[in-house]
Amino acid sequence: MTTTLSDEQIASFRERGYLQLDAITSAEEVERLRGIFDRLFAERAGWEKGRSFDLAGSDEADKTPVLPQILNPIEFAPELGDTQFRVNALAIARQLLGPTAEPWFEHAIFKPAHFGAPTPWHQDEAHRYDPGMDYEQLSIWMPLQPATVENGCMQYIPGSNRGPILEHRSLGGDPRKSALECIGDFDSAAAEPCPLPPGGAAIHHCRTLHGASANTTDIPRRAYILAFRSAPVPSANREMYPWLVGKTTPAAERAEAWRKRGGPLGRGARRIGEFTRSFAGKVKRRVRRILGN
Ligand code: NI
């Protein structure tokens, strides 16, 4: 199954900033992905590396997350590399961003049943930590069960992709919260919800204002997002956004601590150290037994 956008769809994306597709992959693949997602979120995969975190809550180990997210889940489930979703998404990204479009990052979001928090209104471009670089970016958002207004489907402000980056701040003004919220001037009453069947897709430009409601239903709302960008070019006009200056999240601190401990190499070295110590302990105990003390 391959997906190609029509000229009409491409024109609509440029005008309105988003597109809605009924299917970007098969029902079988969605079911397989749901199993992988449920395992990754149950394990909180990537917690110690700061890859797994609570987007909207306090993000502490002993607190139940209200909007858990895993950045680059493919690191923890390599089988995610082999999907029709990925193939179709790249083809669509190249239609919309041009032939230089490349996969950039991906994330998995789990909005828990009954208490999953709303996703605040934001523009993805407001999250960029790379001043001095310019590129176009889009995200392809696929739900792994029906996405409805009641469980937190995407909602978009049409045409906001053609406007400027509006002012943002950390959610609730708390720089320890990972999520950003737009506090600029826009009309949230103009929002258009984008309900989808499982395996459908909502595609949005990095400037398109978007958000989602809380999950008030009995089923968790899982979404798999692939982000793409055009070839980056240096740009003197691109400065660091003021709302990112001094932002320190618990996830960033965990990532930093992980790097300081040596990352995956450090973990390997620690394991070898533990093994050597336990082996040495066993030898010592055996020698003592043999010697009778
Ligand atoms: Ni977003």
mmCIF file with all atom_site columns, N, CA, C and O in Angstrom, residues 89-136:
data_model
loop_
_atom_site.group_PDB
_atom_site.id
_atom_site.type_symbol
_atom_site.label_atom_id
_atom_site.label_alt_id
_atom_site.label_comp_id
_atom_site.label_asym_id
_atom_site.label_entity_id
_atom_site.label_seq_id
_atom_site.pdbx_PDB_ins_code
_atom_site.Cartn_x
_atom_site.Cartn_y
_atom_site.Cartn_z
_atom_site.occupancy
_atom_site.B_iso_or_equiv
_atom_site.pdbx_formal_charge
_atom_site.auth_seq_id
_atom_site.auth_comp_id
_atom_site.auth_asym_id
_atom_site.auth_atom_id
_atom_site.pdbx_PDB_model_num
ATOM 1   N N  . ALA A 1 89  ? 5.189  7.814  4.853  1.00 0.00 ? 89  ALA A N  1
ATOM 2   C CA . ALA A 1 89  ? 5.390  9.142  5.445  1.00 0.00 ? 89  ALA A CA 1
ATOM 3   C C  . ALA A 1 89  ? 6.539  9.870  4.750  1.00 0.00 ? 89  ALA A C  1
ATOM 4   O O  . ALA A 1 89  ? 6.436  11.064 4.449  1.00 0.00 ? 89  ALA A O  1
ATOM 5   N N  . LEU A 1 90  ? 7.636  9.156  4.461  1.00 0.00 ? 90  LEU A N  1
ATOM 6   C CA . LEU A 1 90  ? 8.772  9.800  3.783  1.00 0.00 ? 90  LEU A CA 1
ATOM 7   C C  . LEU A 1 90  ? 8.371  10.269 2.374  1.00 0.00 ? 90  LEU A C  1
ATOM 8   O O  . LEU A 1 90  ? 8.707  11.381 1.956  1.00 0.00 ? 90  LEU A O  1
ATOM 9   N N  . ALA A 1 91  ? 7.613  9.430  1.664  1.00 0.00 ? 91  ALA A N  1
ATOM 10  C CA . ALA A 1 91  ? 7.171  9.810  0.309  1.00 0.00 ? 91  ALA A CA 1
ATOM 11  C C  . ALA A 1 91  ? 6.304  11.072 0.378  1.00 0.00 ? 91  ALA A C  1
ATOM 12  O O  . ALA A 1 91  ? 6.470  11.990 -0.437 1.00 0.00 ? 91  ALA A O  1
ATOM 13  N N  . ILE A 1 92  ? 5.423  11.139 1.358  1.00 0.00 ? 92  ILE A N  1
ATOM 14  C CA . ILE A 1 92  ? 4.548  12.314 1.518  1.00 0.00 ? 92  ILE A CA 1
ATOM 15  C C  . ILE A 1 92  ? 5.378  13.542 1.888  1.00 0.00 ? 92  ILE A C  1
ATOM 16  O O  . ILE A 1 92  ? 5.187  14.632 1.345  1.00 0.00 ? 92  ILE A O  1
ATOM 17  N N  . ALA A 1 93  ? 6.331  13.365 2.818  1.00 0.00 ? 93  ALA A N  1
ATOM 18  C CA . ALA A 1 93  ? 7.180  14.491 3.245  1.00 0.00 ? 93  ALA A CA 1
ATOM 19  C C  . ALA A 1 93  ? 7.938  15.059 2.042  1.00 0.00 ? 93  ALA A C  1
ATOM 20  O O  . ALA A 1 93  ? 8.098  16.272 1.915  1.00 0.00 ? 93  ALA A O  1
ATOM 21  N N  . ARG A 1 94  ? 8.385  14.190 1.141  1.00 0.00 ? 94  ARG A N  1
ATOM 22  C CA . ARG A 1 94  ? 9.128  14.676 -0.040 1.00 0.00 ? 94  ARG A CA 1
ATOM 23  C C  . ARG A 1 94  ? 8.200  15.391 -1.020 1.00 0.00 ? 94  ARG A C  1
ATOM 24  O O  . ARG A 1 94  ? 8.621  16.327 -1.692 1.00 0.00 ? 94  ARG A O  1
ATOM 25  N N  . GLN A 1 95  ? 6.949  14.963 -1.061 1.00 0.00 ? 95  GLN A N  1
ATOM 26  C CA . GLN A 1 95  ? 5.994  15.700 -1.904 1.00 0.00 ? 95  GLN A CA 1
ATOM 27  C C  . GLN A 1 95  ? 5.769  17.109 -1.361 1.00 0.00 ? 95  GLN A C  1
ATOM 28  O O  . GLN A 1 95  ? 5.607  18.055 -2.112 1.00 0.00 ? 95  GLN A O  1
ATOM 29  N N  . LEU A 1 96  ? 5.745  17.230 -0.032 1.00 0.00 ? 96  LEU A N  1
ATOM 30  C CA . LEU A 1 96  ? 5.394  18.518 0.585  1.00 0.00 ? 96  LEU A CA 1
ATOM 31  C C  . LEU A 1 96  ? 6.596  19.432 0.821  1.00 0.00 ? 96  LEU A C  1
ATOM 32  O O  . LEU A 1 96  ? 6.469  20.648 0.766  1.00 0.00 ? 96  LEU A O  1
ATOM 33  N N  . LEU A 1 97  ? 7.762  18.836 1.119  1.00 0.00 ? 97  LEU A N  1
ATOM 34  C CA . LEU A 1 97  ? 8.940  19.661 1.455  1.00 0.00 ? 97  LEU A CA 1
ATOM 35  C C  . LEU A 1 97  ? 9.982  19.665 0.348  1.00 0.00 ? 97  LEU A C  1
ATOM 36  O O  . LEU A 1 97  ? 10.971 20.387 0.431  1.00 0.00 ? 97  LEU A O  1
ATOM 37  N N  . GLY A 1 98  ? 9.797  18.823 -0.650 1.00 0.00 ? 98  GLY A N  1
ATOM 38  C CA . GLY A 1 98  ? 10.774 18.725 -1.732 1.00 0.00 ? 98  GLY A CA 1
ATOM 39  C C  . GLY A 1 98  ? 11.686 17.529 -1.529 1.00 0.00 ? 98  GLY A C  1
ATOM 40  O O  . GLY A 1 98  ? 11.657 16.871 -0.481 1.00 0.00 ? 98  GLY A O  1
ATOM 41  N N  . PRO A 1 99  ? 12.520 17.239 -2.542 1.00 0.00 ? 99  PRO A N  1
ATOM 42  C CA . PRO A 1 99  ? 13.306 16.001 -2.549 1.00 0.00 ? 99  PRO A CA 1
ATOM 43  C C  . PRO A 1 99  ? 14.385 15.933 -1.473 1.00 0.00 ? 99  PRO A C  1
ATOM 44  O O  . PRO A 1 99  ? 14.915 14.856 -1.202 1.00 0.00 ? 99  PRO A O  1
ATOM 45  N N  . THR A 1 100 ? 14.723 17.088 -0.843 1.00 0.00 ? 100 THR A N  1
ATOM 46  C CA . THR A 1 100 ? 15.770 17.020 0.191  1.00 0.00 ? 100 THR A CA 1
ATOM 47  C C  . THR A 1 100 ? 15.203 16.576 1.544  1.00 0.00 ? 100 THR A C  1
ATOM 48  O O  . THR A 1 100 ? 15.959 16.409 2.500  1.00 0.00 ? 100 THR A O  1
ATOM 49  N N  . ALA A 1 101 ? 13.895 16.409 1.644  1.00 0.00 ? 101 ALA A N  1
ATOM 50  C CA . ALA A 1 101 ? 13.288 16.059 2.944  1.00 0.00 ? 101 ALA A CA 1
ATOM 51  C C  . ALA A 1 101 ? 13.849 14.742 3.471  1.00 0.00 ? 101 ALA A C  1
ATOM 52  O O  . ALA A 1 101 ? 13.974 13.766 2.727  1.00 0.00 ? 101 ALA A O  1
ATOM 53  N N  . GLU A 1 102 ? 14.208 14.762 4.751  1.00 0.00 ? 102 GLU A N  1
ATOM 54  C CA . GLU A 1 102 ? 14.773 13.570 5.393  1.00 0.00 ? 102 GLU A CA 1
ATOM 55  C C  . GLU A 1 102 ? 14.074 13.353 6.728  1.00 0.00 ? 102 GLU A C  1
ATOM 56  O O  . GLU A 1 102 ? 13.630 14.311 7.354  1.00 0.00 ? 102 GLU A O  1
ATOM 57  N N  . PRO A 1 103 ? 14.025 12.088 7.199  1.00 0.00 ? 103 PRO A N  1
ATOM 58  C CA . PRO A 1 103 ? 13.500 11.848 8.548  1.00 0.00 ? 103 PRO A CA 1
ATOM 59  C C  . PRO A 1 103 ? 14.359 12.613 9.539  1.00 0.00 ? 103 PRO A C  1
ATOM 60  O O  . PRO A 1 103 ? 15.585 12.647 9.404  1.00 0.00 ? 103 PRO A O  1
ATOM 61  N N  . TRP A 1 104 ? 13.724 13.200 10.545 1.00 0.00 ? 104 TRP A N  1
ATOM 62  C CA . TRP A 1 104 ? 14.474 14.018 11.497 1.00 0.00 ? 104 TRP A CA 1
ATOM 63  C C  . TRP A 1 104 ? 14.427 13.417 12.895 1.00 0.00 ? 104 TRP A C  1
ATOM 64  O O  . TRP A 1 104 ? 15.456 13.144 13.506 1.00 0.00 ? 104 TRP A O  1
ATOM 65  N N  . PHE A 1 105 ? 13.243 13.235 13.432 1.00 0.00 ? 105 PHE A N  1
ATOM 66  C CA . PHE A 1 105 ? 13.112 12.540 14.722 1.00 0.00 ? 105 PHE A CA 1
ATOM 67  C C  . PHE A 1 105 ? 11.720 11.956 14.773 1.00 0.00 ? 105 PHE A C  1
ATOM 68  O O  . PHE A 1 105 ? 10.903 12.180 13.867 1.00 0.00 ? 105 PHE A O  1
ATOM 69  N N  . GLU A 1 106 ? 11.457 11.194 15.815 1.00 0.00 ? 106 GLU A N  1
ATOM 70  C CA . GLU A 1 106 ? 10.111 10.641 15.947 1.00 0.00 ? 106 GLU A CA 1
ATOM 71  C C  . GLU A 1 106 ? 9.734  10.572 17.410 1.00 0.00 ? 106 GLU A C  1
ATOM 72  O O  . GLU A 1 106 ? 10.608 10.604 18.284 1.00 0.00 ? 106 GLU A O  1
ATOM 73  N N  . HIS A 1 107 ? 8.456  10.520 17.686 1.00 0.00 ? 107 HIS A N  1
ATOM 74  C CA . HIS A 1 107 ? 8.053  10.330 19.072 1.00 0.00 ? 107 HIS A CA 1
ATOM 75  C C  . HIS A 1 107 ? 6.754  9.571  19.193 1.00 0.00 ? 107 HIS A C  1
ATOM 76  O O  . HIS A 1 107 ? 5.968  9.488  18.246 1.00 0.00 ? 107 HIS A O  1
ATOM 77  N N  . ALA A 1 108 ? 6.588  9.011  20.375 1.00 0.00 ? 108 ALA A N  1
ATOM 78  C CA . ALA A 1 108 ? 5.401  8.236  20.704 1.00 0.00 ? 108 ALA A CA 1
ATOM 79  C C  . ALA A 1 108 ? 4.722  8.947  21.867 1.00 0.00 ? 108 ALA A C  1
ATOM 80  O O  . ALA A 1 108 ? 5.389  9.325  22.827 1.00 0.00 ? 108 ALA A O  1
ATOM 81  N N  . ILE A 1 109 ? 3.434  9.169  21.743 1.00 0.00 ? 109 ILE A N  1
ATOM 82  C CA . ILE A 1 109 ? 2.707  9.839  22.833 1.00 0.00 ? 109 ILE A CA 1
ATOM 83  C C  . ILE A 1 109 ? 1.556  8.946  23.272 1.00 0.00 ? 109 ILE A C  1
ATOM 84  O O  . ILE A 1 109 ? 0.868  8.327  22.453 1.00 0.00 ? 109 ILE A O  1
ATOM 85  N N  . PHE A 1 110 ? 1.383  8.864  24.581 1.00 0.00 ? 110 PHE A N  1
ATOM 86  C CA . PHE A 1 110 ? 0.357  8.012  25.184 1.00 0.00 ? 110 PHE A CA 1
ATOM 87  C C  . PHE A 1 110 ? -0.495 8.904  26.075 1.00 0.00 ? 110 PHE A C  1
ATOM 88  O O  . PHE A 1 110 ? 0.004  9.472  27.050 1.00 0.00 ? 110 PHE A O  1
ATOM 89  N N  . LYS A 1 111 ? -1.764 9.069  25.693 1.00 0.00 ? 111 LYS A N  1
ATOM 90  C CA . LYS A 1 111 ? -2.636 9.912  26.513 1.00 0.00 ? 111 LYS A CA 1
ATOM 91  C C  . LYS A 1 111 ? -3.538 8.976  27.317 1.00 0.00 ? 111 LYS A C  1
ATOM 92  O O  . LYS A 1 111 ? -4.460 8.370  26.758 1.00 0.00 ? 111 LYS A O  1
ATOM 93  N N  . PRO A 1 112 ? -3.237 8.800  28.625 1.00 0.00 ? 112 PRO A N  1
ATOM 94  C CA . PRO A 1 112 ? -3.944 7.778  29.400 1.00 0.00 ? 112 PRO A CA 1
ATOM 95  C C  . PRO A 1 112 ? -5.465 7.984  29.426 1.00 0.00 ? 112 PRO A C  1
ATOM 96  O O  . PRO A 1 112 ? -5.942 9.119  29.387 1.00 0.00 ? 112 PRO A O  1
ATOM 97  N N  . ALA A 1 113 ? -6.193 6.854  29.488 1.00 0.00 ? 113 ALA A N  1
ATOM 98  C CA . ALA A 1 113 ? -7.652 6.898  29.617 1.00 0.00 ? 113 ALA A CA 1
ATOM 99  C C  . ALA A 1 113 ? -8.016 7.692  30.869 1.00 0.00 ? 113 ALA A C  1
ATOM 100 O O  . ALA A 1 113 ? -7.293 7.657  31.871 1.00 0.00 ? 113 ALA A O  1
ATOM 101 N N  . HIS A 1 114 ? -9.108 8.416  30.818 1.00 0.00 ? 114 HIS A N  1
ATOM 102 C CA . HIS A 1 114 ? -9.708 9.169  31.940 1.00 0.00 ? 114 HIS A CA 1
ATOM 103 C C  . HIS A 1 114 ? -8.949 10.410 32.394 1.00 0.00 ? 114 HIS A C  1
ATOM 104 O O  . HIS A 1 114 ? -9.574 11.420 32.678 1.00 0.00 ? 114 HIS A O  1
ATOM 105 N N  . PHE A 1 115 ? -7.597 10.325 32.482 1.00 0.00 ? 115 PHE A N  1
ATOM 106 C CA . PHE A 1 115 ? -6.900 11.490 33.045 1.00 0.00 ? 115 PHE A CA 1
ATOM 107 C C  . PHE A 1 115 ? -5.788 12.049 32.145 1.00 0.00 ? 115 PHE A C  1
ATOM 108 O O  . PHE A 1 115 ? -5.065 12.945 32.556 1.00 0.00 ? 115 PHE A O  1
ATOM 109 N N  . GLY A 1 116 ? -5.671 11.520 30.918 1.00 0.00 ? 116 GLY A N  1
ATOM 110 C CA . GLY A 1 116 ? -4.639 12.045 29.998 1.00 0.00 ? 116 GLY A CA 1
ATOM 111 C C  . GLY A 1 116 ? -4.828 13.537 29.791 1.00 0.00 ? 116 GLY A C  1
ATOM 112 O O  . GLY A 1 116 ? -5.927 13.997 29.491 1.00 0.00 ? 116 GLY A O  1
ATOM 113 N N  . ALA A 1 117 ? -3.759 14.309 29.991 1.00 0.00 ? 117 ALA A N  1
ATOM 114 C CA . ALA A 1 117 ? -3.854 15.775 30.002 1.00 0.00 ? 117 ALA A CA 1
ATOM 115 C C  . ALA A 1 117 ? -4.024 16.350 28.593 1.00 0.00 ? 117 ALA A C  1
ATOM 116 O O  . ALA A 1 117 ? -3.592 15.733 27.615 1.00 0.00 ? 117 ALA A O  1
ATOM 117 N N  . PRO A 1 118 ? -4.629 17.536 28.508 1.00 0.00 ? 118 PRO A N  1
ATOM 118 C CA . PRO A 1 118 ? -4.684 18.211 27.205 1.00 0.00 ? 118 PRO A CA 1
ATOM 119 C C  . PRO A 1 118 ? -3.280 18.555 26.713 1.00 0.00 ? 118 PRO A C  1
ATOM 120 O O  . PRO A 1 118 ? -2.371 18.730 27.521 1.00 0.00 ? 118 PRO A O  1
ATOM 121 N N  . THR A 1 119 ? -3.120 18.624 25.396 1.00 0.00 ? 119 THR A N  1
ATOM 122 C CA . THR A 1 119 ? -1.863 19.085 24.805 1.00 0.00 ? 119 THR A CA 1
ATOM 123 C C  . THR A 1 119 ? -2.049 20.575 24.526 1.00 0.00 ? 119 THR A C  1
ATOM 124 O O  . THR A 1 119 ? -2.965 20.937 23.798 1.00 0.00 ? 119 THR A O  1
ATOM 125 N N  . PRO A 1 120 ? -1.216 21.438 25.147 1.00 0.00 ? 120 PRO A N  1
ATOM 126 C CA . PRO A 1 120 ? -1.449 22.879 24.987 1.00 0.00 ? 120 PRO A CA 1
ATOM 127 C C  . PRO A 1 120 ? -1.250 23.338 23.539 1.00 0.00 ? 120 PRO A C  1
ATOM 128 O O  . PRO A 1 120 ? -0.496 22.718 22.787 1.00 0.00 ? 120 PRO A O  1
ATOM 129 N N  . TRP A 1 121 ? -1.897 24.433 23.177 1.00 0.00 ? 121 TRP A N  1
ATOM 130 C CA . TRP A 1 121 ? -1.721 25.021 21.847 1.00 0.00 ? 121 TRP A CA 1
ATOM 131 C C  . TRP A 1 121 ? -0.260 25.428 21.658 1.00 0.00 ? 121 TRP A C  1
ATOM 132 O O  . TRP A 1 121 ? 0.322  26.067 22.539 1.00 0.00 ? 121 TRP A O  1
ATOM 133 N N  . HIS A 1 122 ? 0.316  25.062 20.529 1.00 0.00 ? 122 HIS A N  1
ATOM 134 C CA . HIS A 1 122 ? 1.712  25.439 20.258 1.00 0.00 ? 122 HIS A CA 1
ATOM 135 C C  . HIS A 1 122 ? 2.014  25.316 18.772 1.00 0.00 ? 122 HIS A C  1
ATOM 136 O O  . HIS A 1 122 ? 1.253  24.700 18.022 1.00 0.00 ? 122 HIS A O  1
ATOM 137 N N  . GLN A 1 123 ? 3.147  25.887 18.380 1.00 0.00 ? 123 GLN A N  1
ATOM 138 C CA . GLN A 1 123 ? 3.720  25.679 17.042 1.00 0.00 ? 123 GLN A CA 1
ATOM 139 C C  . GLN A 1 123 ? 5.001  24.869 17.260 1.00 0.00 ? 123 GLN A C  1
ATOM 140 O O  . GLN A 1 123 ? 5.820  25.207 18.126 1.00 0.00 ? 123 GLN A O  1
ATOM 141 N N  . ASP A 1 124 ? 5.180  23.814 16.482 1.00 0.00 ? 124 ASP A N  1
ATOM 142 C CA . ASP A 1 124 ? 6.350  22.948 16.699 1.00 0.00 ? 124 ASP A CA 1
ATOM 143 C C  . ASP A 1 124 ? 7.663  23.721 16.533 1.00 0.00 ? 124 ASP A C  1
ATOM 144 O O  . ASP A 1 124 ? 8.657  23.436 17.208 1.00 0.00 ? 124 ASP A O  1
ATOM 145 N N  . GLU A 1 125 ? 7.642  24.697 15.654 1.00 0.00 ? 125 GLU A N  1
ATOM 146 C CA . GLU A 1 125 ? 8.871  25.464 15.401 1.00 0.00 ? 125 GLU A CA 1
ATOM 147 C C  . GLU A 1 125 ? 9.338  26.197 16.659 1.00 0.00 ? 125 GLU A C  1
ATOM 148 O O  . GLU A 1 125 ? 10.533 26.486 16.801 1.00 0.00 ? 125 GLU A O  1
ATOM 149 N N  . ALA A 1 126 ? 8.434  26.485 17.587 1.00 0.00 ? 126 ALA A N  1
ATOM 150 C CA . ALA A 1 126 ? 8.797  27.180 18.834 1.00 0.00 ? 126 ALA A CA 1
ATOM 151 C C  . ALA A 1 126 ? 9.696  26.319 19.720 1.00 0.00 ? 126 ALA A C  1
ATOM 152 O O  . ALA A 1 126 ? 10.287 26.807 20.684 1.00 0.00 ? 126 ALA A O  1
ATOM 153 N N  . HIS A 1 127 ? 9.805  25.023 19.420 1.00 0.00 ? 127 HIS A N  1
ATOM 154 C CA . HIS A 1 127 ? 10.629 24.094 20.215 1.00 0.00 ? 127 HIS A CA 1
ATOM 155 C C  . HIS A 1 127 ? 12.066 24.007 19.708 1.00 0.00 ? 127 HIS A C  1
ATOM 156 O O  . HIS A 1 127 ? 12.852 23.241 20.250 1.00 0.00 ? 127 HIS A O  1
ATOM 157 N N  . ARG A 1 128 ? 12.408 24.748 18.665 1.00 0.00 ? 128 ARG A N  1
ATOM 158 C CA . ARG A 1 128 ? 13.735 24.559 18.067 1.00 0.00 ? 128 ARG A CA 1
ATOM 159 C C  . ARG A 1 128 ? 14.862 25.164 18.905 1.00 0.00 ? 128 ARG A C  1
ATOM 160 O O  . ARG A 1 128 ? 14.835 26.341 19.222 1.00 0.00 ? 128 ARG A O  1
ATOM 161 N N  . TYR A 1 129 ? 15.842 24.312 19.174 1.00 0.00 ? 129 TYR A N  1
ATOM 162 C CA . TYR A 1 129 ? 17.010 24.725 19.961 1.00 0.00 ? 129 TYR A CA 1
ATOM 163 C C  . TYR A 1 129 ? 18.220 24.989 19.074 1.00 0.00 ? 129 TYR A C  1
ATOM 164 O O  . TYR A 1 129 ? 19.336 24.941 19.561 1.00 0.00 ? 129 TYR A O  1
ATOM 165 N N  . ASP A 1 130 ? 17.992 25.187 17.749 1.00 0.00 ? 130 ASP A N  1
ATOM 166 C CA . ASP A 1 130 ? 19.150 25.307 16.859 1.00 0.00 ? 130 ASP A CA 1
ATOM 167 C C  . ASP A 1 130 ? 19.166 26.649 16.123 1.00 0.00 ? 130 ASP A C  1
ATOM 168 O O  . ASP A 1 130 ? 18.943 26.690 14.911 1.00 0.00 ? 130 ASP A O  1
ATOM 169 N N  . PRO A 1 131 ? 19.415 27.752 16.881 1.00 0.00 ? 131 PRO A N  1
ATOM 170 C CA . PRO A 1 131 ? 19.485 29.059 16.220 1.00 0.00 ? 131 PRO A CA 1
ATOM 171 C C  . PRO A 1 131 ? 20.569 29.041 15.141 1.00 0.00 ? 131 PRO A C  1
ATOM 172 O O  . PRO A 1 131 ? 21.505 28.253 15.213 1.00 0.00 ? 131 PRO A O  1
ATOM 173 N N  . GLY A 1 132 ? 20.407 29.932 14.153 1.00 0.00 ? 132 GLY A N  1
ATOM 174 C CA . GLY A 1 132 ? 21.417 30.006 13.097 1.00 0.00 ? 132 GLY A CA 1
ATOM 175 C C  . GLY A 1 132 ? 21.161 29.041 11.961 1.00 0.00 ? 132 GLY A C  1
ATOM 176 O O  . GLY A 1 132 ? 21.928 29.005 11.004 1.00 0.00 ? 132 GLY A O  1
ATOM 177 N N  . MET A 1 133 ? 20.096 28.227 12.084 1.00 0.00 ? 133 MET A N  1
ATOM 178 C CA . MET A 1 133 ? 19.774 27.273 11.018 1.00 0.00 ? 133 MET A CA 1
ATOM 179 C C  . MET A 1 133 ? 18.326 27.479 10.583 1.00 0.00 ? 133 MET A C  1
ATOM 180 O O  . MET A 1 133 ? 17.458 27.772 11.399 1.00 0.00 ? 133 MET A O  1
ATOM 181 N N  . ASP A 1 134 ? 18.107 27.306 9.300  1.00 0.00 ? 134 ASP A N  1
ATOM 182 C CA . ASP A 1 134 ? 16.746 27.420 8.790  1.00 0.00 ? 134 ASP A CA 1
ATOM 183 C C  . ASP A 1 134 ? 16.380 26.181 7.976  1.00 0.00 ? 134 ASP A C  1
ATOM 184 O O  . ASP A 1 134 ? 17.231 25.645 7.254  1.00 0.00 ? 134 ASP A O  1
ATOM 185 N N  . TYR A 1 135 ? 15.151 25.747 8.110  1.00 0.00 ? 135 TYR A N  1
ATOM 186 C CA . TYR A 1 135 ? 14.643 24.607 7.342  1.00 0.00 ? 135 TYR A CA 1
ATOM 187 C C  . TYR A 1 135 ? 13.140 24.543 7.554  1.00 0.00 ? 135 TYR A C  1
ATOM 188 O O  . TYR A 1 135 ? 12.598 25.160 8.464  1.00 0.00 ? 135 TYR A O  1
ATOM 189 N N  . GLU A 1 136 ? 12.490 23.817 6.667  1.00 0.00 ? 136 GLU A N  1
ATOM 190 C CA . GLU A 1 136 ? 11.057 23.601 6.816  1.00 0.00 ? 136 GLU A CA 1
ATOM 191 C C  . GLU A 1 136 ? 10.849 22.230 7.425  1.00 0.00 ? 136 GLU A C  1
ATOM 192 O O  . GLU A 1 136 ? 11.620 21.305 7.165  1.00 0.00 ? 136 GLU A O  1
#
